[in-house]
mmCIF file of C-alpha atoms in Angstrom:
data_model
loop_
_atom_site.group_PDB
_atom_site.id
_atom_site.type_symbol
_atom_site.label_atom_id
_atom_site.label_comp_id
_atom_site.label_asym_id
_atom_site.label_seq_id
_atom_site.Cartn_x
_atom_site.Cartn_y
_atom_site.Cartn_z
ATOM 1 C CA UNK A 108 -1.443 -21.233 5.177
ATOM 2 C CA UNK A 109 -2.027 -18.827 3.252
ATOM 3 C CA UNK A 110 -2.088 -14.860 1.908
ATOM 4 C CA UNK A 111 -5.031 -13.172 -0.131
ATOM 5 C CA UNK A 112 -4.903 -9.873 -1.811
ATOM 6 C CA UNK A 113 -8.582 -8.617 -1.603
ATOM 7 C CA UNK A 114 -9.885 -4.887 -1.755
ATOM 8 C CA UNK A 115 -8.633 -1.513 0.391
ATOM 9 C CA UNK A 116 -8.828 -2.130 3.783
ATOM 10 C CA UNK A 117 -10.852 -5.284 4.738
ATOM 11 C CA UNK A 118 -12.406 -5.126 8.324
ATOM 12 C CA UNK A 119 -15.431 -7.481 8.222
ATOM 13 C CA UNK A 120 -15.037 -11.289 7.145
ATOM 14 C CA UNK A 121 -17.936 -13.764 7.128
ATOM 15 C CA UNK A 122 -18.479 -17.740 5.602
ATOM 16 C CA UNK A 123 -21.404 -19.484 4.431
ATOM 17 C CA UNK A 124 -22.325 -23.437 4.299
ATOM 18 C CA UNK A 125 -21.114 -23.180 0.488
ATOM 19 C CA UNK A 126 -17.268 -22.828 1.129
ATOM 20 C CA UNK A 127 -17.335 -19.011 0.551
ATOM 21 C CA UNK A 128 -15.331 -16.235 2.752
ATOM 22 C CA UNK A 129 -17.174 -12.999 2.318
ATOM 23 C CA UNK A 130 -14.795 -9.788 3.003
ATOM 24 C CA UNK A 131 -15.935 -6.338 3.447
ATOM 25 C CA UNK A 132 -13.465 -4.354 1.920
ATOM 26 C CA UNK A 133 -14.131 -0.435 3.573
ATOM 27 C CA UNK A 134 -12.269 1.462 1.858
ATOM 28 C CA UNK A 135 -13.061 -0.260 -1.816
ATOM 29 C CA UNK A 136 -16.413 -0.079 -1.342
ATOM 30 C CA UNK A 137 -16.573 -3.879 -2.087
ATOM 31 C CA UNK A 138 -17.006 -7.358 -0.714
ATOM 32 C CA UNK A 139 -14.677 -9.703 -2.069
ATOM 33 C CA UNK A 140 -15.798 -13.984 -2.440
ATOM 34 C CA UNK A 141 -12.647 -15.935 -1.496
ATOM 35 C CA UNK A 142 -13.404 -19.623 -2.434
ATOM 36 C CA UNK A 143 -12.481 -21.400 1.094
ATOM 37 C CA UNK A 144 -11.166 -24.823 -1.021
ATOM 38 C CA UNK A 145 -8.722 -23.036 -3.334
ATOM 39 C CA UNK A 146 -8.066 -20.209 -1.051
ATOM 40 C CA UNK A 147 -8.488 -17.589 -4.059
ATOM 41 C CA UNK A 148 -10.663 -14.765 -4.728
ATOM 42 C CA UNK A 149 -14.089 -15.800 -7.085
ATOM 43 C CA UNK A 150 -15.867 -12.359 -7.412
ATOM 44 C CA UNK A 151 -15.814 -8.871 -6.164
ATOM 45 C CA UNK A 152 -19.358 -7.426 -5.309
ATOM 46 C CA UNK A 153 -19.832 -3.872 -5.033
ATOM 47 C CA UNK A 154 -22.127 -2.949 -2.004
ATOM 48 C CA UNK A 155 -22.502 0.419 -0.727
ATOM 49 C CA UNK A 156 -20.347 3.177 0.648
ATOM 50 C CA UNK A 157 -18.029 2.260 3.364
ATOM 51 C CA UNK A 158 -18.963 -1.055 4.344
ATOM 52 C CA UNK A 159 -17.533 -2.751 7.414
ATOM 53 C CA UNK A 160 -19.222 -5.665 8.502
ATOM 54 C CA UNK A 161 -20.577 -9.158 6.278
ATOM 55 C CA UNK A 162 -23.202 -11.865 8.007
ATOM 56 C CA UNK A 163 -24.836 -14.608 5.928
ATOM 57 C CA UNK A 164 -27.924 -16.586 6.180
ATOM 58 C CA UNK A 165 -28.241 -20.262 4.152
ATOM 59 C CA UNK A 166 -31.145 -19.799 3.218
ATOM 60 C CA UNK A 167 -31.453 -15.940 2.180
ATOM 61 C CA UNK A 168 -28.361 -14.622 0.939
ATOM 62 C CA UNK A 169 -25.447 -11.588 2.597
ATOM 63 C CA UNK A 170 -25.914 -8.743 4.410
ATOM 64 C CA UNK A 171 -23.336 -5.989 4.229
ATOM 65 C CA UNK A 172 -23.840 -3.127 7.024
ATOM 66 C CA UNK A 173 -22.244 0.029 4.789
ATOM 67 C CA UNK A 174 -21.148 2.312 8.130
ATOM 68 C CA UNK A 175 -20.707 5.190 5.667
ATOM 69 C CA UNK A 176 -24.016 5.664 4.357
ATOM 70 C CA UNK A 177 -25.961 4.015 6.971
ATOM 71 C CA UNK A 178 -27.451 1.264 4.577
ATOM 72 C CA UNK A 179 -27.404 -2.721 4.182
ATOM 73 C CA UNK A 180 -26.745 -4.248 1.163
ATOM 74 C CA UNK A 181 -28.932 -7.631 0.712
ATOM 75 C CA UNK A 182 -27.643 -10.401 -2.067
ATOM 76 C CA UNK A 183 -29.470 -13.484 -2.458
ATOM 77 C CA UNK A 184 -27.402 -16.648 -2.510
ATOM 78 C CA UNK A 185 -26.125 -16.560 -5.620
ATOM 79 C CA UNK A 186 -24.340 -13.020 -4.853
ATOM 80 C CA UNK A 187 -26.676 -10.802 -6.791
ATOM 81 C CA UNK A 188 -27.477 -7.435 -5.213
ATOM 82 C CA UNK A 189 -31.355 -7.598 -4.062
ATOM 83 C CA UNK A 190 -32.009 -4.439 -2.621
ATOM 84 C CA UNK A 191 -30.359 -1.829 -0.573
ATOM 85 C CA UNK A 192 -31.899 -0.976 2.980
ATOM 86 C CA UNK A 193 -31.753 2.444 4.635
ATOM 87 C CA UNK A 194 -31.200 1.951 8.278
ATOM 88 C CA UNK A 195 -30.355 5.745 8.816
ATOM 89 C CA UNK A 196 -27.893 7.783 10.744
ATOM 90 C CA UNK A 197 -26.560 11.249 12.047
ATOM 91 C CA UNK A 198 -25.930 14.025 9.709
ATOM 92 C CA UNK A 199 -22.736 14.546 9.173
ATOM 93 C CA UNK A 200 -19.545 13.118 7.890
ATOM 94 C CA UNK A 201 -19.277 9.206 8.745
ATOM 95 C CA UNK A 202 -16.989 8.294 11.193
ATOM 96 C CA UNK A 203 -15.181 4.577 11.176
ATOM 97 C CA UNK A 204 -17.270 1.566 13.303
ATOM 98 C CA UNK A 205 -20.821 2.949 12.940
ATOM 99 C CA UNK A 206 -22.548 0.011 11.558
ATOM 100 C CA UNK A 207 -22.561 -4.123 12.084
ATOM 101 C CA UNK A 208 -24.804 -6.897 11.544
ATOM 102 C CA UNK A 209 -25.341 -10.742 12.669
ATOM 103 C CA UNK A 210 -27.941 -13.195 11.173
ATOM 104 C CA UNK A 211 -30.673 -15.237 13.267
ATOM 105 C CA UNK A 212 -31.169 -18.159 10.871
ATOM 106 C CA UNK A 213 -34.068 -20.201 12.428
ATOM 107 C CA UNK A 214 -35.945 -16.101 13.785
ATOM 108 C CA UNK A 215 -35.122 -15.119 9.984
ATOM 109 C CA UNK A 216 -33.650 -11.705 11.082
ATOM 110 C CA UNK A 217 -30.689 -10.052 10.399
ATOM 111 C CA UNK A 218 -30.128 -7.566 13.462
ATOM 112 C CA UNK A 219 -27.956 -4.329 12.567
ATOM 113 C CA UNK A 220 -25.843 -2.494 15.300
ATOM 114 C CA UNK A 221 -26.748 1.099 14.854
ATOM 115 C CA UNK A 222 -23.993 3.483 16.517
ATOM 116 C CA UNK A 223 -24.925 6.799 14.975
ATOM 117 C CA UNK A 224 -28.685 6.254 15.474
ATOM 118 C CA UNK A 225 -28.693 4.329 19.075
ATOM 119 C CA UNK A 226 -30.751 1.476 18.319
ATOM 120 C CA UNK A 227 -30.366 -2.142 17.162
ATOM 121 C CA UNK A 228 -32.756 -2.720 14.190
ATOM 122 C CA UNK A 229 -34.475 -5.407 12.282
ATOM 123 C CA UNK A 230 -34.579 -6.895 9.159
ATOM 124 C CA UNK A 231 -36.659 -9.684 7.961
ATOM 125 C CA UNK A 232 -35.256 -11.900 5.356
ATOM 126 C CA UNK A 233 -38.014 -13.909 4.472
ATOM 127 C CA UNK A 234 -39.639 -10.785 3.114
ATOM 128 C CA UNK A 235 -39.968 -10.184 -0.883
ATOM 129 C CA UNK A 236 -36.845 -8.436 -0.955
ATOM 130 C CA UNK A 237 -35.695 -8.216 2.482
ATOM 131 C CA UNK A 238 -37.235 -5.180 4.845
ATOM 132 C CA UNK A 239 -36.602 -3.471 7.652
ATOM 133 C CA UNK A 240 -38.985 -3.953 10.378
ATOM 134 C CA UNK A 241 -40.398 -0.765 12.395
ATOM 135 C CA UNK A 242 -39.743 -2.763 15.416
ATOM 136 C CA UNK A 243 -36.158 -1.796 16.818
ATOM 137 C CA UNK A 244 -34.519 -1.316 20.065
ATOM 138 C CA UNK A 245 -32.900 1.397 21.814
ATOM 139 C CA UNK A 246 -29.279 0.872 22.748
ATOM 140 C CA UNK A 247 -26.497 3.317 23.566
ATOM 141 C CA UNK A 248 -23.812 3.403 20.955
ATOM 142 C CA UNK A 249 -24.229 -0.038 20.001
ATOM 143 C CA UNK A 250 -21.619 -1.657 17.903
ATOM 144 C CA UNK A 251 -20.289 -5.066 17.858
ATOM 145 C CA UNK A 252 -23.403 -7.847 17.556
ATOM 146 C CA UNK A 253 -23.715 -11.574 18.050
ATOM 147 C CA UNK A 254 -26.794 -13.804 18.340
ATOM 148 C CA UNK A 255 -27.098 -17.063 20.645
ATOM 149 C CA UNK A 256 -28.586 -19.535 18.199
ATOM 150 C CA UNK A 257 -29.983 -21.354 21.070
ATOM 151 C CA UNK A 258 -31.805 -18.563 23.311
ATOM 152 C CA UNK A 259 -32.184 -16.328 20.459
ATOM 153 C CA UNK A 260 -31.341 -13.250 22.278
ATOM 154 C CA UNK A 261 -29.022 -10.603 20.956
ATOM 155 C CA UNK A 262 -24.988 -9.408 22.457
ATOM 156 C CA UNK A 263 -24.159 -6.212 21.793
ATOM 157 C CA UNK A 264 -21.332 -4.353 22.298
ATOM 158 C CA UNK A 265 -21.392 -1.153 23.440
ATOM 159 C CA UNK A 266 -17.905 0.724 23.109
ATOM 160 C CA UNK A 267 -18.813 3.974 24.458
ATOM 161 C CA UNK A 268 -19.996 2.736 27.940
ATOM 162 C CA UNK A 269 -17.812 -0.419 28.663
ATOM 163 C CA UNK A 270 -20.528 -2.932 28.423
ATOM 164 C CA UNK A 271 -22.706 -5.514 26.785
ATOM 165 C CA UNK A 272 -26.258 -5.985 26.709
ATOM 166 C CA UNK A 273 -28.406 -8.243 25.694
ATOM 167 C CA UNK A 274 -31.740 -7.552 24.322
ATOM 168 C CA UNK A 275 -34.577 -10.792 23.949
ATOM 169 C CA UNK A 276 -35.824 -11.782 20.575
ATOM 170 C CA UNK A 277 -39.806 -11.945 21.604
ATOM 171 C CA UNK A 278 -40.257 -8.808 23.606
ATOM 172 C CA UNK A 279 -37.252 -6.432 21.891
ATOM 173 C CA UNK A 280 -36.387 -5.066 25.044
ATOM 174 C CA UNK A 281 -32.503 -4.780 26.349
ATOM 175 C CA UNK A 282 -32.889 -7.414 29.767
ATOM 176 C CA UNK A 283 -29.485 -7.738 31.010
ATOM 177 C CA UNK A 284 -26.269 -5.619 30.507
ATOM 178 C CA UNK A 285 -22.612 -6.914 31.673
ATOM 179 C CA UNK A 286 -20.124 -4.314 32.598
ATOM 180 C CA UNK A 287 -16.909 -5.341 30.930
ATOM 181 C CA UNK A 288 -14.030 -3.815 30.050
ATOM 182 C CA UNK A 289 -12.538 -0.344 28.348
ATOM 183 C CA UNK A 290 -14.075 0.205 24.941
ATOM 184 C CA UNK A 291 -15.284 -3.331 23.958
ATOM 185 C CA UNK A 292 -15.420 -3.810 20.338
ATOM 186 C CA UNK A 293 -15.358 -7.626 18.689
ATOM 187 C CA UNK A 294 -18.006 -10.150 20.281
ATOM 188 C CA UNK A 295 -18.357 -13.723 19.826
ATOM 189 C CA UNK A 296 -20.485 -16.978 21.164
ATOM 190 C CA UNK A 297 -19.841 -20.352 22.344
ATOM 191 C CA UNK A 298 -23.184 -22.002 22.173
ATOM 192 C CA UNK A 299 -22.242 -25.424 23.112
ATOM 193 C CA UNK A 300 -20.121 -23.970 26.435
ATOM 194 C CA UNK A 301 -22.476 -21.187 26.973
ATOM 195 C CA UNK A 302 -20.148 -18.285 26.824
ATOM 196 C CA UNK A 303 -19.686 -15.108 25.404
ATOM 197 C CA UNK A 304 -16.659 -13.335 24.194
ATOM 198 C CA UNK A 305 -15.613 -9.876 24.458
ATOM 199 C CA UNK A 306 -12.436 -8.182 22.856
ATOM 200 C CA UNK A 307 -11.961 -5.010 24.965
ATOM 201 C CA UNK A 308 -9.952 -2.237 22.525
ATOM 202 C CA UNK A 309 -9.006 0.070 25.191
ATOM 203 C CA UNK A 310 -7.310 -2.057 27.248
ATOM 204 C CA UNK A 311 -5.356 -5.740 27.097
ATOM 205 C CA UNK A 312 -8.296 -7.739 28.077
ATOM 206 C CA UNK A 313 -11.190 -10.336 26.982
ATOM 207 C CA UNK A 314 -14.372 -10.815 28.770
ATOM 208 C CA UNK A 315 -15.854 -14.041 29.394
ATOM 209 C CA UNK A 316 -19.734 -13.873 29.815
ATOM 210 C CA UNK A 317 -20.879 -17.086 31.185
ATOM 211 C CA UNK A 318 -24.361 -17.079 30.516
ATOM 212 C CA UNK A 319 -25.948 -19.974 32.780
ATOM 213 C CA UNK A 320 -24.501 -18.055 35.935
ATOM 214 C CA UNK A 321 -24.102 -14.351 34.379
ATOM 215 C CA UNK A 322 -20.548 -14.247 35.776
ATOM 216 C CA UNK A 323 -17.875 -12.226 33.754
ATOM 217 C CA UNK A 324 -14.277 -13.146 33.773
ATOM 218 C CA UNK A 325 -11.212 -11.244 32.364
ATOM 219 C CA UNK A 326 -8.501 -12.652 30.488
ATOM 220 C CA UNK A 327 -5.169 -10.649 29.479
ATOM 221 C CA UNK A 328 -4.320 -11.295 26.159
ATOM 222 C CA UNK A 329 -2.070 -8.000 25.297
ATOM 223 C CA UNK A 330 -2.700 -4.708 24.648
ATOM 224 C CA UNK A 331 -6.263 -3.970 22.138
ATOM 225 C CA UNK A 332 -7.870 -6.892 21.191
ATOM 226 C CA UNK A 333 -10.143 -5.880 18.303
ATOM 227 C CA UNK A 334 -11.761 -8.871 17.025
ATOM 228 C CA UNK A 335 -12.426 -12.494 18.364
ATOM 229 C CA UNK A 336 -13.625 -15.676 17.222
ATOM 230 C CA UNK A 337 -14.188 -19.004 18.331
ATOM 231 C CA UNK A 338 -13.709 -22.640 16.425
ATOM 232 C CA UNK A 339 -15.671 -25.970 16.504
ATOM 233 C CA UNK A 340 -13.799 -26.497 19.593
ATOM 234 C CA UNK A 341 -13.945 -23.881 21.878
ATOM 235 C CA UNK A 342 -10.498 -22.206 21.365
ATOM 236 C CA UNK A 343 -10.850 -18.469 21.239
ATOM 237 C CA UNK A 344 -9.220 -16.246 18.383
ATOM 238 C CA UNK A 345 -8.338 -12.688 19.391
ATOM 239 C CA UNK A 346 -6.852 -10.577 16.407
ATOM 240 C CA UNK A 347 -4.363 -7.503 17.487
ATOM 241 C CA UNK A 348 -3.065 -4.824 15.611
ATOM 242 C CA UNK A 349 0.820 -5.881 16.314
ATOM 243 C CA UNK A 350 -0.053 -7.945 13.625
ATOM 244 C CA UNK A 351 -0.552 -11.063 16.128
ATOM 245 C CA UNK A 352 -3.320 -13.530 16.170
ATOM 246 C CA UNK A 353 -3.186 -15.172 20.006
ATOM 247 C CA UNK A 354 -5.359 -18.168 20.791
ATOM 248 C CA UNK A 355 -6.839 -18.849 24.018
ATOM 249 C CA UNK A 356 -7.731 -22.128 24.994
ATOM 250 C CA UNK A 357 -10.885 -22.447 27.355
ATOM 251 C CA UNK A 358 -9.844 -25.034 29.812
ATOM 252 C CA UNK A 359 -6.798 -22.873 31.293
ATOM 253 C CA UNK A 360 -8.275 -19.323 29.993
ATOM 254 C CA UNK A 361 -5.077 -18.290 29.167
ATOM 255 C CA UNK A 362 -3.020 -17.597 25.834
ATOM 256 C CA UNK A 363 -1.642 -20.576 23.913
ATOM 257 C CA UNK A 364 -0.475 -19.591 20.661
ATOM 258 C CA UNK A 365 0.632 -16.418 18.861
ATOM 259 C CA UNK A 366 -0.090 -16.565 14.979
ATOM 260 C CA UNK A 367 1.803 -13.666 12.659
ATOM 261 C CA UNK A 368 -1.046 -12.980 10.470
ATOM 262 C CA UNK A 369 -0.838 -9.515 7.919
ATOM 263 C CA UNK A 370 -0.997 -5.665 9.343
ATOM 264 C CA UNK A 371 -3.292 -4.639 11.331
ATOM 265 C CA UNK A 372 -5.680 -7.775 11.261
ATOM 266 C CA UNK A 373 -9.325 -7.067 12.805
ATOM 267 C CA UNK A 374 -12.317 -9.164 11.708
ATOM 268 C CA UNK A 375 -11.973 -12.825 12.149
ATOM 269 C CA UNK A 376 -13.920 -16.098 10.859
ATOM 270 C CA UNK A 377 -13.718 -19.961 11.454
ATOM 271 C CA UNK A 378 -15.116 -21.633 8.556
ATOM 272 C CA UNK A 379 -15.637 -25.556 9.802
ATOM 273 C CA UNK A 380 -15.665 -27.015 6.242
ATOM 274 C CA UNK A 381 -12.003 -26.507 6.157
ATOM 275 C CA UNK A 382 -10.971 -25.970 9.443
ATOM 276 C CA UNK A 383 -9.142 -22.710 8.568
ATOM 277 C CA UNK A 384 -9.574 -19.218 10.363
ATOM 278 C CA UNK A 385 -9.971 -16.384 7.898
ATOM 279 C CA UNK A 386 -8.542 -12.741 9.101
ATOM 280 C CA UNK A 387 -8.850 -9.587 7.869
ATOM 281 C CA UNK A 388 -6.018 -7.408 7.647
ATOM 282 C CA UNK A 389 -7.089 -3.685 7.491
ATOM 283 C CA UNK A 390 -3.547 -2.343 7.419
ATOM 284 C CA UNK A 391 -2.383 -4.505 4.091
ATOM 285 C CA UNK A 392 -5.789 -5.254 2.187
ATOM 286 C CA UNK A 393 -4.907 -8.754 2.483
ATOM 287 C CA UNK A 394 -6.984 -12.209 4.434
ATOM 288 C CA UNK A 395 -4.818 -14.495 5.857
ATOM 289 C CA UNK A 396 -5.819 -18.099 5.597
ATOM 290 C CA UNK A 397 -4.304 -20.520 8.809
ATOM 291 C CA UNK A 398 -4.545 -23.926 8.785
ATOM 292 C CA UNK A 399 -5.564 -25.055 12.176
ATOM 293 C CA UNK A 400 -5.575 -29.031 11.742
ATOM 294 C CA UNK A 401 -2.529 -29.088 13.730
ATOM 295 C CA UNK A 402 -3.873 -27.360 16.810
#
């Protein structure tokens, strides 16, 4: 539907309930606010160094996870930078995919994928500003994060060691892992169909947790899935970095659709005001905007 210029390299895309698209720009060091009605960019924030992944909370504001300083940048709701959070990290020069975060609404927590320090930590947004709890949990190389809003508990990727685990909201302890498949990256939920999505990089494959049963299904989709989504209706969204966007529906768990989107796309959004996915295209610095009334 449509093509938006945002900052240098955008990687991480997120939406609110207020018809905003929030991009994490890595290489710009910014987050730009594409209105979801007009399609245009509103504002550029600047967040901290290197950030690569955006959640949002109604209530409390954005989160930015900054992978190249280890820190989270907290804005309220009306976009103004609150505080800055040190969730810390290995010396060293900062390597690409170190840091990601995903809201709990109704737990008010934001929970932040830690790769460099092995451990998914907490922060608490009701707090005056928002904290970082000293509770945490200990995860190997964890890096793509998604929360079931109706168990609570916590998917995390973990790209280093093919699998998935899942850590419980009351007790903060990992109680299940999945083995899935080579170097699995984007996650996503279903809540209403009880599944979990898994884009595995290092090969052509997603994973499909079902959580009632704990069974894990595969689904080739073409080579390195990065990112995946899924809309009001249960199709799935897989981004690709041959500039594809293929859509699986969940009836015949196979691909549908192929959608050209901009270079190198990886994060992905469905924003259900408009009924539009939003994808990030790393390799152009562009968000491409597809109508999806038609399918």
């Amino acid at each position: 539907m449509a093509t938006i210029p945002v900052g240098a390299e955008p990687v991480g895309v997120a939406v609110d309930v207020h018809d905003h698209v929030f991009v994490a720009n890595r290489l710009a060091n910014t987050v730009s606010v594409i209105n979801s009605v007009t399609n245009t960019v509103t504002a550029t924030l600047n967040v901290g160094f290197r950030p690569e992944s955006v959640a949002t909370d109604p209530q409390f504001g954005v989160y930015v996870a900054n992978g190249g300083n280890f820190t989270v940048s907290a804005l309220d709701r009306f976009h103004t930078l609150v505080t800055t959070i040190e969730v810390g990290g290995p010396p060293g020069l900062p390597l690409p995919d170190m840091l990601r975060v995903a809201v709990d609404h109704l737990m008010g927590r934001a929970y932040v994928a830690n790769r460099g320090l092995h451990r998914v930590s907490i922060i608490g947004l009701s707090s005056d500003p928002p904290a970082l709890s000293f509770d945490f949990t200990d995860v190997d190389g964890p890096l793509g994060v998604a929360v079931d809003p109706v168990s609570h508990r916590v998917f995390v990727t973990q790209p280093d060691h093919n699998k998935v685990s899942v850590i419980d909201a009351t007790t903060h302890t990992v109680v299940k892992s999945f083995a899935v498949g080579p170097h699995p990256t984007g996650i996503a939920i279903d809540p209403q169909k009880r599944r979990v999505y898994v884009a595995n990089s290092g090969f052509r494959t997603v994973s499909v947790i079902d959580m009632p049963t704990g069974g894990v299904a595969e689904i080739d989709v073409g080579q390195s899935p990065t990112g995946v989504a899924v809309d009001s209706h249960g199709a799935v969204y897989v981004s690709h970095p041959d500039d594809l966007v293929r859509v699986i529906d969940p009836g015949s768990a196979g691909v549908i659709a192929r959608i050209p989107v901009g270079s190198q796309p990886q994060g992905l959004v469905f924003e259900h005001h408009s009924n539009r996915l939003y994808v990030a295209n790393r390799g152009d610095g562009t968000v491409s905007a597809i109508d999806l009334a038609g399918g």
